[in-house]
GROMACS .gro file of C-alpha atoms in nm:
model
  323
    1UNK     CA    1   3.037   7.249  12.903
    2UNK     CA    2   3.157   7.604  12.837
    3UNK     CA    3   2.919   7.856  12.680
    4UNK     CA    4   3.013   8.016  12.353
    5UNK     CA    5   3.160   8.368  12.360
    6UNK     CA    6   2.926   8.650  12.264
    7UNK     CA    7   3.108   8.705  11.934
    8UNK     CA    8   3.063   8.339  11.841
    9UNK     CA    9   2.695   8.351  11.931
   10UNK     CA   10   2.650   8.659  11.713
   11UNK     CA   11   2.817   8.485  11.421
   12UNK     CA   12   2.591   8.181  11.459
   13UNK     CA   13   2.284   8.405  11.472
   14UNK     CA   14   2.396   8.582  11.154
   15UNK     CA   15   2.444   8.252  10.972
   16UNK     CA   16   2.099   8.134  11.078
   17UNK     CA   17   1.941   8.455  10.947
   18UNK     CA   18   2.104   8.426  10.603
   19UNK     CA   19   1.938   8.232  10.318
   20UNK     CA   20   2.048   7.871  10.330
   21UNK     CA   21   1.945   7.761   9.983
   22UNK     CA   22   1.954   7.901   9.632
   23UNK     CA   23   1.574   7.875   9.617
   24UNK     CA   24   1.545   8.135   9.893
   25UNK     CA   25   1.740   8.383   9.681
   26UNK     CA   26   1.568   8.293   9.352
   27UNK     CA   27   1.552   8.457   9.104
   28UNK     CA   28   1.883   8.635   9.062
   29UNK     CA   29   1.893   8.624   8.681
   30UNK     CA   30   1.651   8.607   8.384
   31UNK     CA   31   1.414   8.312   8.356
   32UNK     CA   32   1.375   8.121   8.031
   33UNK     CA   33   1.017   8.032   7.934
   34UNK     CA   34   1.031   7.777   7.653
   35UNK     CA   35   0.740   7.754   7.409
   36UNK     CA   36   0.764   7.426   7.214
   37UNK     CA   37   0.554   7.564   6.928
   38UNK     CA   38   0.591   7.831   6.662
   39UNK     CA   39   0.553   8.202   6.732
   40UNK     CA   40   0.204   8.344   6.681
   41UNK     CA   41   0.005   8.043   6.795
   42UNK     CA   42  -0.218   8.032   7.103
   43UNK     CA   43   0.050   7.881   7.327
   44UNK     CA   44   0.304   8.143   7.219
   45UNK     CA   45   0.059   8.432   7.264
   46UNK     CA   46  -0.034   8.306   7.611
   47UNK     CA   47   0.331   8.270   7.710
   48UNK     CA   48   0.416   8.624   7.601
   49UNK     CA   49   0.122   8.776   7.787
   50UNK     CA   50   0.223   8.584   8.099
   51UNK     CA   51   0.594   8.666   8.067
   52UNK     CA   52   0.519   9.037   8.049
   53UNK     CA   53   0.313   9.016   8.367
   54UNK     CA   54   0.556   8.794   8.557
   55UNK     CA   55   0.872   8.997   8.498
   56UNK     CA   56   0.793   9.288   8.734
   57UNK     CA   57   0.655   9.052   8.997
   58UNK     CA   58   0.968   8.836   8.997
   59UNK     CA   59   1.212   9.122   8.954
   60UNK     CA   60   1.379   8.953   8.657
   61UNK     CA   61   1.316   8.932   8.284
   62UNK     CA   62   1.113   8.632   8.167
   63UNK     CA   63   1.242   8.552   7.819
   64UNK     CA   64   1.017   8.355   7.585
   65UNK     CA   65   1.215   8.112   7.369
   66UNK     CA   66   1.047   7.923   7.083
   67UNK     CA   67   1.197   7.576   7.038
   68UNK     CA   68   0.980   7.405   6.781
   69UNK     CA   69   0.965   7.063   6.622
   70UNK     CA   70   0.845   6.706   6.671
   71UNK     CA   71   0.493   6.803   6.784
   72UNK     CA   72   0.631   6.997   7.080
   73UNK     CA   73   0.870   6.729   7.203
   74UNK     CA   74   1.193   6.916   7.119
   75UNK     CA   75   1.120   7.223   7.329
   76UNK     CA   76   0.978   7.021   7.617
   77UNK     CA   77   1.274   6.783   7.614
   78UNK     CA   78   1.507   7.083   7.629
   79UNK     CA   79   1.354   7.186   7.961
   80UNK     CA   80   1.349   6.828   8.091
   81UNK     CA   81   1.726   6.822   8.035
   82UNK     CA   82   1.784   7.163   8.197
   83UNK     CA   83   1.902   7.216   8.557
   84UNK     CA   84   1.619   7.197   8.811
   85UNK     CA   85   1.688   7.546   8.942
   86UNK     CA   86   1.381   7.743   8.829
   87UNK     CA   87   1.554   7.924   8.545
   88UNK     CA   88   1.411   7.703   8.269
   89UNK     CA   89   1.037   7.635   8.252
   90UNK     CA   90   0.809   7.527   7.969
   91UNK     CA   91   0.458   7.620   7.857
   92UNK     CA   92   0.337   7.270   7.771
   93UNK     CA   93   0.001   7.167   7.631
   94UNK     CA   94  -0.248   6.893   7.708
   95UNK     CA   95  -0.148   6.731   7.379
   96UNK     CA   96   0.206   6.671   7.501
   97UNK     CA   97   0.127   6.587   7.863
   98UNK     CA   98  -0.211   6.410   7.857
   99UNK     CA   99  -0.252   6.271   7.504
  100UNK     CA  100   0.093   6.193   7.361
  101UNK     CA  101   0.177   5.912   7.608
  102UNK     CA  102  -0.111   5.712   7.462
  103UNK     CA  103  -0.018   5.781   7.099
  104UNK     CA  104   0.358   5.725   7.099
  105UNK     CA  105   0.530   5.403   7.202
  106UNK     CA  106   0.866   5.572   7.249
  107UNK     CA  107   0.846   5.918   7.399
  108UNK     CA  108   1.174   6.100   7.472
  109UNK     CA  109   1.060   6.169   7.829
  110UNK     CA  110   0.796   6.068   8.082
  111UNK     CA  111   0.570   6.366   8.161
  112UNK     CA  112   0.476   6.228   8.502
  113UNK     CA  113   0.834   6.159   8.613
  114UNK     CA  114   1.049   6.413   8.432
  115UNK     CA  115   0.838   6.727   8.476
  116UNK     CA  116   0.702   6.902   8.783
  117UNK     CA  117   0.361   7.070   8.737
  118UNK     CA  118   0.368   7.436   8.841
  119UNK     CA  119   0.032   7.578   8.741
  120UNK     CA  120  -0.229   7.571   8.466
  121UNK     CA  121  -0.252   7.901   8.279
  122UNK     CA  122  -0.544   7.885   8.035
  123UNK     CA  123  -0.798   7.650   7.886
  124UNK     CA  124  -0.818   7.679   7.508
  125UNK     CA  125  -1.168   7.632   7.369
  126UNK     CA  126  -1.272   7.504   7.025
  127UNK     CA  127  -1.585   7.591   6.830
  128UNK     CA  128  -1.780   7.369   6.591
  129UNK     CA  129  -1.808   7.566   6.266
  130UNK     CA  130  -1.964   7.495   5.925
  131UNK     CA  131  -2.008   7.707   5.614
  132UNK     CA  132  -2.320   7.929   5.598
  133UNK     CA  133  -2.472   7.714   5.321
  134UNK     CA  134  -2.455   7.398   5.533
  135UNK     CA  135  -2.800   7.251   5.610
  136UNK     CA  136  -2.685   7.213   5.972
  137UNK     CA  137  -2.810   7.510   6.176
  138UNK     CA  138  -2.785   7.340   6.516
  139UNK     CA  139  -2.567   7.074   6.679
  140UNK     CA  140  -2.865   6.836   6.671
  141UNK     CA  141  -2.915   6.885   6.297
  142UNK     CA  142  -2.543   6.836   6.242
  143UNK     CA  143  -2.550   6.504   6.429
  144UNK     CA  144  -2.847   6.392   6.219
  145UNK     CA  145  -2.651   6.474   5.902
  146UNK     CA  146  -2.354   6.274   6.023
  147UNK     CA  147  -2.564   5.972   6.115
  148UNK     CA  148  -2.751   5.977   5.784
  149UNK     CA  149  -2.433   5.903   5.587
  150UNK     CA  150  -2.156   5.765   5.815
  151UNK     CA  151  -1.809   5.868   5.702
  152UNK     CA  152  -1.924   6.113   5.436
  153UNK     CA  153  -1.868   6.436   5.628
  154UNK     CA  154  -1.502   6.530   5.654
  155UNK     CA  155  -1.329   6.763   5.893
  156UNK     CA  156  -1.006   6.960   5.889
  157UNK     CA  157  -0.765   6.916   6.179
  158UNK     CA  158  -0.410   6.999   6.282
  159UNK     CA  159  -0.327   6.629   6.283
  160UNK     CA  160  -0.369   6.319   6.497
  161UNK     CA  161  -0.338   6.407   6.864
  162UNK     CA  162  -0.392   6.782   6.818
  163UNK     CA  163  -0.661   6.949   7.029
  164UNK     CA  164  -0.901   7.000   6.737
  165UNK     CA  165  -0.859   6.636   6.631
  166UNK     CA  166  -0.913   6.500   6.984
  167UNK     CA  167  -1.214   6.726   7.041
  168UNK     CA  168  -1.370   6.582   6.724
  169UNK     CA  169  -1.291   6.226   6.829
  170UNK     CA  170  -1.462   6.284   7.162
  171UNK     CA  171  -1.760   6.436   6.981
  172UNK     CA  172  -1.790   6.132   6.753
  173UNK     CA  173  -1.757   5.891   7.046
  174UNK     CA  174  -2.029   6.067   7.245
  175UNK     CA  175  -2.270   6.101   6.950
  176UNK     CA  176  -2.207   5.761   6.792
  177UNK     CA  177  -2.113   5.922   6.462
  178UNK     CA  178  -1.833   5.856   6.214
  179UNK     CA  179  -1.665   6.129   6.010
  180UNK     CA  180  -1.342   6.147   5.808
  181UNK     CA  181  -1.031   6.337   5.918
  182UNK     CA  182  -0.828   6.550   5.676
  183UNK     CA  183  -0.499   6.645   5.843
  184UNK     CA  184  -0.319   6.973   5.779
  185UNK     CA  185   0.002   7.133   5.903
  186UNK     CA  186  -0.203   7.348   6.137
  187UNK     CA  187  -0.539   7.507   6.204
  188UNK     CA  188  -0.474   7.792   5.960
  189UNK     CA  189  -0.451   7.580   5.643
  190UNK     CA  190  -0.748   7.373   5.759
  191UNK     CA  191  -0.952   7.691   5.801
  192UNK     CA  192  -0.861   7.805   5.449
  193UNK     CA  193  -0.992   7.478   5.307
  194UNK     CA  194  -1.310   7.497   5.514
  195UNK     CA  195  -1.382   7.844   5.378
  196UNK     CA  196  -1.307   7.716   5.027
  197UNK     CA  197  -1.551   7.429   5.067
  198UNK     CA  198  -1.293   7.150   5.063
  199UNK     CA  199  -1.390   7.020   5.408
  200UNK     CA  200  -1.732   7.016   5.573
  201UNK     CA  201  -1.659   7.136   5.925
  202UNK     CA  202  -1.397   7.201   6.190
  203UNK     CA  203  -1.369   7.213   6.564
  204UNK     CA  204  -1.148   7.518   6.530
  205UNK     CA  205  -0.963   7.710   6.798
  206UNK     CA  206  -1.181   8.008   6.886
  207UNK     CA  207  -0.934   8.290   6.813
  208UNK     CA  208  -0.894   8.233   6.436
  209UNK     CA  209  -1.265   8.154   6.392
  210UNK     CA  210  -1.419   8.455   6.568
  211UNK     CA  211  -1.362   8.706   6.288
  212UNK     CA  212  -1.497   8.462   6.027
  213UNK     CA  213  -1.805   8.394   6.240
  214UNK     CA  214  -1.877   8.764   6.295
  215UNK     CA  215  -1.825   8.835   5.923
  216UNK     CA  216  -2.080   8.567   5.832
  217UNK     CA  217  -1.824   8.348   5.656
  218UNK     CA  218  -1.877   8.064   5.904
  219UNK     CA  219  -2.169   7.946   6.118
  220UNK     CA  220  -2.090   7.853   6.478
  221UNK     CA  221  -2.295   7.566   6.617
  222UNK     CA  222  -2.140   7.513   6.959
  223UNK     CA  223  -1.833   7.563   7.176
  224UNK     CA  224  -1.645   7.281   7.347
  225UNK     CA  225  -1.623   7.436   7.695
  226UNK     CA  226  -1.865   7.365   7.979
  227UNK     CA  227  -1.982   7.729   7.980
  228UNK     CA  228  -2.056   7.982   7.706
  229UNK     CA  229  -1.778   8.219   7.604
  230UNK     CA  230  -1.788   8.594   7.657
  231UNK     CA  231  -1.650   8.647   7.307
  232UNK     CA  232  -1.931   8.433   7.153
  233UNK     CA  233  -2.218   8.478   7.399
  234UNK     CA  234  -2.490   8.364   7.159
  235UNK     CA  235  -2.322   8.034   7.074
  236UNK     CA  236  -2.435   7.747   7.301
  237UNK     CA  237  -2.203   7.489   7.447
  238UNK     CA  238  -2.210   7.156   7.267
  239UNK     CA  239  -2.331   7.003   7.594
  240UNK     CA  240  -2.638   7.227   7.616
  241UNK     CA  241  -2.700   7.196   7.241
  242UNK     CA  242  -2.756   6.822   7.249
  243UNK     CA  243  -2.451   6.631   7.378
  244UNK     CA  244  -2.486   6.625   7.759
  245UNK     CA  245  -2.154   6.597   7.941
  246UNK     CA  246  -1.942   6.700   7.644
  247UNK     CA  247  -1.644   6.909   7.759
  248UNK     CA  248  -1.316   6.945   7.573
  249UNK     CA  249  -1.057   7.212   7.647
  250UNK     CA  250  -0.692   7.221   7.546
  251UNK     CA  251  -0.519   7.352   7.856
  252UNK     CA  252  -0.173   7.507   7.859
  253UNK     CA  253   0.034   7.511   8.175
  254UNK     CA  254   0.378   7.572   8.322
  255UNK     CA  255   0.617   7.291   8.408
  256UNK     CA  256   0.970   7.276   8.550
  257UNK     CA  257   1.227   6.995   8.541
  258UNK     CA  258   1.158   6.730   8.805
  259UNK     CA  259   1.344   6.807   9.125
  260UNK     CA  260   1.292   7.184   9.109
  261UNK     CA  261   1.261   7.311   9.470
  262UNK     CA  262   0.903   7.334   9.595
  263UNK     CA  263   0.964   7.692   9.712
  264UNK     CA  264   1.038   7.801   9.354
  265UNK     CA  265   0.739   7.615   9.212
  266UNK     CA  266   0.510   7.771   9.471
  267UNK     CA  267   0.648   8.120   9.398
  268UNK     CA  268   0.586   8.089   9.023
  269UNK     CA  269   0.240   7.950   9.095
  270UNK     CA  270   0.146   8.242   9.320
  271UNK     CA  271   0.278   8.509   9.086
  272UNK     CA  272   0.109   8.350   8.782
  273UNK     CA  273  -0.224   8.350   8.966
  274UNK     CA  274  -0.184   8.722   9.039
  275UNK     CA  275  -0.104   8.798   8.674
  276UNK     CA  276  -0.414   8.607   8.558
  277UNK     CA  277  -0.632   8.804   8.800
  278UNK     CA  278  -0.534   9.132   8.633
  279UNK     CA  279  -0.843   9.262   8.442
  280UNK     CA  280  -0.637   9.371   8.141
  281UNK     CA  281  -0.465   9.034   8.111
  282UNK     CA  282  -0.792   8.847   8.157
  283UNK     CA  283  -0.964   9.049   7.883
  284UNK     CA  284  -0.674   8.993   7.643
  285UNK     CA  285  -0.696   8.617   7.694
  286UNK     CA  286  -1.076   8.590   7.699
  287UNK     CA  287  -1.106   8.787   7.376
  288UNK     CA  288  -0.889   8.517   7.217
  289UNK     CA  289  -1.111   8.237   7.343
  290UNK     CA  290  -0.871   8.147   7.624
  291UNK     CA  291  -1.006   8.096   7.975
  292UNK     CA  292  -0.770   8.176   8.266
  293UNK     CA  293  -0.722   7.868   8.484
  294UNK     CA  294  -0.589   7.911   8.838
  295UNK     CA  295  -0.504   7.629   9.081
  296UNK     CA  296  -0.229   7.503   9.311
  297UNK     CA  297   0.050   7.270   9.189
  298UNK     CA  298  -0.118   6.983   9.373
  299UNK     CA  299  -0.458   7.055   9.218
  300UNK     CA  300  -0.294   7.084   8.877
  301UNK     CA  301  -0.131   6.742   8.917
  302UNK     CA  302  -0.468   6.587   9.004
  303UNK     CA  303  -0.632   6.765   8.709
  304UNK     CA  304  -0.365   6.627   8.473
  305UNK     CA  305  -0.420   6.273   8.603
  306UNK     CA  306  -0.795   6.294   8.536
  307UNK     CA  307  -0.740   6.459   8.197
  308UNK     CA  308  -0.490   6.190   8.096
  309UNK     CA  309  -0.734   5.913   8.182
  310UNK     CA  310  -1.010   6.086   7.985
  311UNK     CA  311  -0.803   6.116   7.668
  312UNK     CA  312  -0.641   5.777   7.715
  313UNK     CA  313  -0.987   5.621   7.715
  314UNK     CA  314  -1.074   5.812   7.394
  315UNK     CA  315  -0.754   5.696   7.222
  316UNK     CA  316  -0.810   5.334   7.319
  317UNK     CA  317  -1.183   5.327   7.243
  318UNK     CA  318  -1.130   5.472   6.896
  319UNK     CA  319  -0.803   5.289   6.824
  320UNK     CA  320  -0.634   5.619   6.738
  321UNK     CA  321  -0.283   5.586   6.600
  322UNK     CA  322  -0.025   5.836   6.484
  323UNK     CA  323  -0.018   5.830   6.104
   0.00000   0.00000   0.00000
């Protein structure tokens, strides 16, 4: 068998040295980061902080696009239907990925089959708040109040399946209490009614509650995370305040359409981790009650599986249905 001429060998060597797939060249154009919720909320704020940090690391603009509606399904579905090339990703929440499959009989997509986990970004924490005149000064006293008159205490929430609603359901399940839900269009209107005295308590997102707590307009009894928050250092966790094992965080994370090359997913994962390690970024998130969450795609997938089982059990045990 004749050997190849030197010129042919050189050509083969050149071809071998060139990128063989689009994922090796990625990204060559701007990346679209879809937020399936309205601008100004915690998911949107997180996405914009992340996009700003990712752009210089990826060498391309990361454009945040709000596609709202249907409890986050519209924006997420848009990414599910996009090409699996790394140029369309979504900042999805635990509510869509872990909780919704147990609440809706007919979802427009299957989170486990149609989306590829890239990385968690933050854990959103809630805080149990009451008005200053409430007799409840501790989590234990609050539980005693709830048990004394089952169903009498009412709470404001962003609706069935929302993080504040699910955190309250878990609280009731673990304390053997029963309280009445009042659903609102979002946490903001619920907070207004709490301050006005129209509801008794909330498990509010931390960011909108902090200023009210520090101004003395609300009393914080406990936070839903497993550790105390830097922004509310004097507020105990609900677990340490009388409900051992209680832990409820509403994580937000990045997902790509199923079939996106592993090399692209790993690149986004690595760069996101570096952004979250930046002290300025971390402070901006922590001050809003958001805890940076770093892990590999594989660890994230395992975390989602455990989280889904946890909330699925809560939904089934409490016979929660979408109203």
